[in-house]
Amino acid sequence: MPSDGSPRPDRGPSRPLAPTSRGALALVVATNLLPLAGVVAFGWRVGELLAVYWIEVAALVLAHAAAAMFAERPIVLEDRSFYITGYDEDAERDEVWESDPTPIRLVSWLPPIYRRNFRVVRRSLGVFAFLLFPLVPVGWDALSYLTPTVGLAALGVCGAQVAEVRREFFAERAYEERSPYMVVEAAQRVVFFYFVIGMLTVVPVTVGVFVVEAALAPGLLDRVADAFGVGAVLLPYLLPITLAKAVVEWGRRRAAREDDPDGIATWFTGEDPRREWKKAEESAGEG
C-alpha cells in the first residue's frame, strides 16, 4: 500500500478461501485441535468437551430426521452396501413406495411433509442406541457435565446443524431429489464413523498406556498429571476423536460441494441409486 494509504493498483482484490482447498482443510484441522490446547493449557474439563461433541452429533441426527419428513422421492434399497438402523436387504415391500405421496402443507413458507416418511424417521432414531453407548461407563455422572458453559456451546452447535441442514436441503431444494432414507443415511454414516473410531481408539490406547506405565515408566501417568493436569493424560484418547471430527467436517463439506468427490468424502456422500444411472446416461451420450 502506498504511503498515502491508497491501495496498490497492481494488486487485485483478495480472493476468499475456497471451501475445499488445502488451506480450508488446514483451517478445519486447526480449529478442531484448539480445544485440546484448552484442555492442557487452560484446564478445560474433558467431560464438558466430550459433552459438546456428543450433543453436536445428537443434533445432527435430529436435524436430519426432521429434514427427512420433507423428502419426496421413494425409497430404493436394492444393492445398497449400507443400511440404516431398522432396515436391511430383506425390508418389507410396504417400505418401498412406488406411488406418488400425499403432501401435507404445515405452513406456507415450508415445503410439504409426507406422512409415509414418519415410519422411516421413527425407525432411524434407533441409531441413538449407538449414541448412548459412550455414556454407559459414565452413567449418571454425565449429568454433572451439563454446565452453563456446555449449554451455551450446545446452542451454538445445534444452531450450526440446523443452519447446515437448511442450506443443504432447503436452500438447495435437495428434498426434491432425495428419499427420506437417503436423508437419515447421511447422519447415520457420521454416527457409524465415530463409533468405529471410538472402538478402534479406546482399547488400543488403554492397553498402550498400561504397557508404558507398567513396563517402561512406572509412575509416568502420575507425573504427567501433576505437571500438566489430568487432561494431558487423556490426550491419547482425545486426539483421535478430535481428528475424526475434523475428518467428518471435511468429508461432509466436500460431499456437499463436489459433484463427484473421492477419498473419505465418498463415505459421507451416501448412496444415491440414481447416481450410477446418471453416469451411465452421460457415458452413453458421450459415446
Coordinates of N, CA and C in Angstrom, one line a residue, residues 31 45 95 99 101 114 118 140 151 169 174 179 223 248:
T31 N -8.8 -25.7 13.8 CA -10.0 -25.3 14.6 C -10.4 -26.4 15.5
R45 N -12.4 -28.8 31.3 CA -12.8 -30.1 31.7 C -13.1 -31.0 30.5
E95 N -42.3 -50.8 2.6 CA -41.4 -49.7 2.9 C -40.8 -49.1 1.7
S99 N -45.9 -45.4 -5.5 CA -47.0 -44.4 -5.8 C -46.6 -43.0 -5.4
P101 N -46.7 -39.6 -3.4 CA -47.0 -39.4 -2.0 C -48.1 -38.3 -1.9
Y114 N -44.6 -35.5 4.4 CA -45.3 -36.6 3.8 C -45.4 -37.6 5.0
F118 N -42.8 -40.7 8.1 CA -42.7 -40.8 9.6 C -42.2 -42.2 10.0
W140 N -24.8 -41.9 35.4 CA -25.5 -40.6 35.8 C -24.5 -39.5 36.0
G151 N -24.1 -25.6 28.0 CA -25.4 -25.2 27.4 C -25.2 -24.2 26.3
F169 N -30.6 -28.8 2.4 CA -31.8 -29.5 2.0 C -32.9 -28.5 1.5
A174 N -32.8 -29.8 -2.0 CA -32.4 -31.2 -2.2 C -33.5 -32.2 -1.8
S179 N -34.8 -39.3 -1.1 CA -35.8 -40.1 -0.3 C -35.5 -39.8 1.2
R223 N 3.1 -38.5 37.1 CA 4.0 -37.3 37.0 C 3.4 -36.4 35.9
V248 N -14.8 -35.7 9.7 CA -16.2 -35.6 9.4 C -16.6 -34.3 8.8

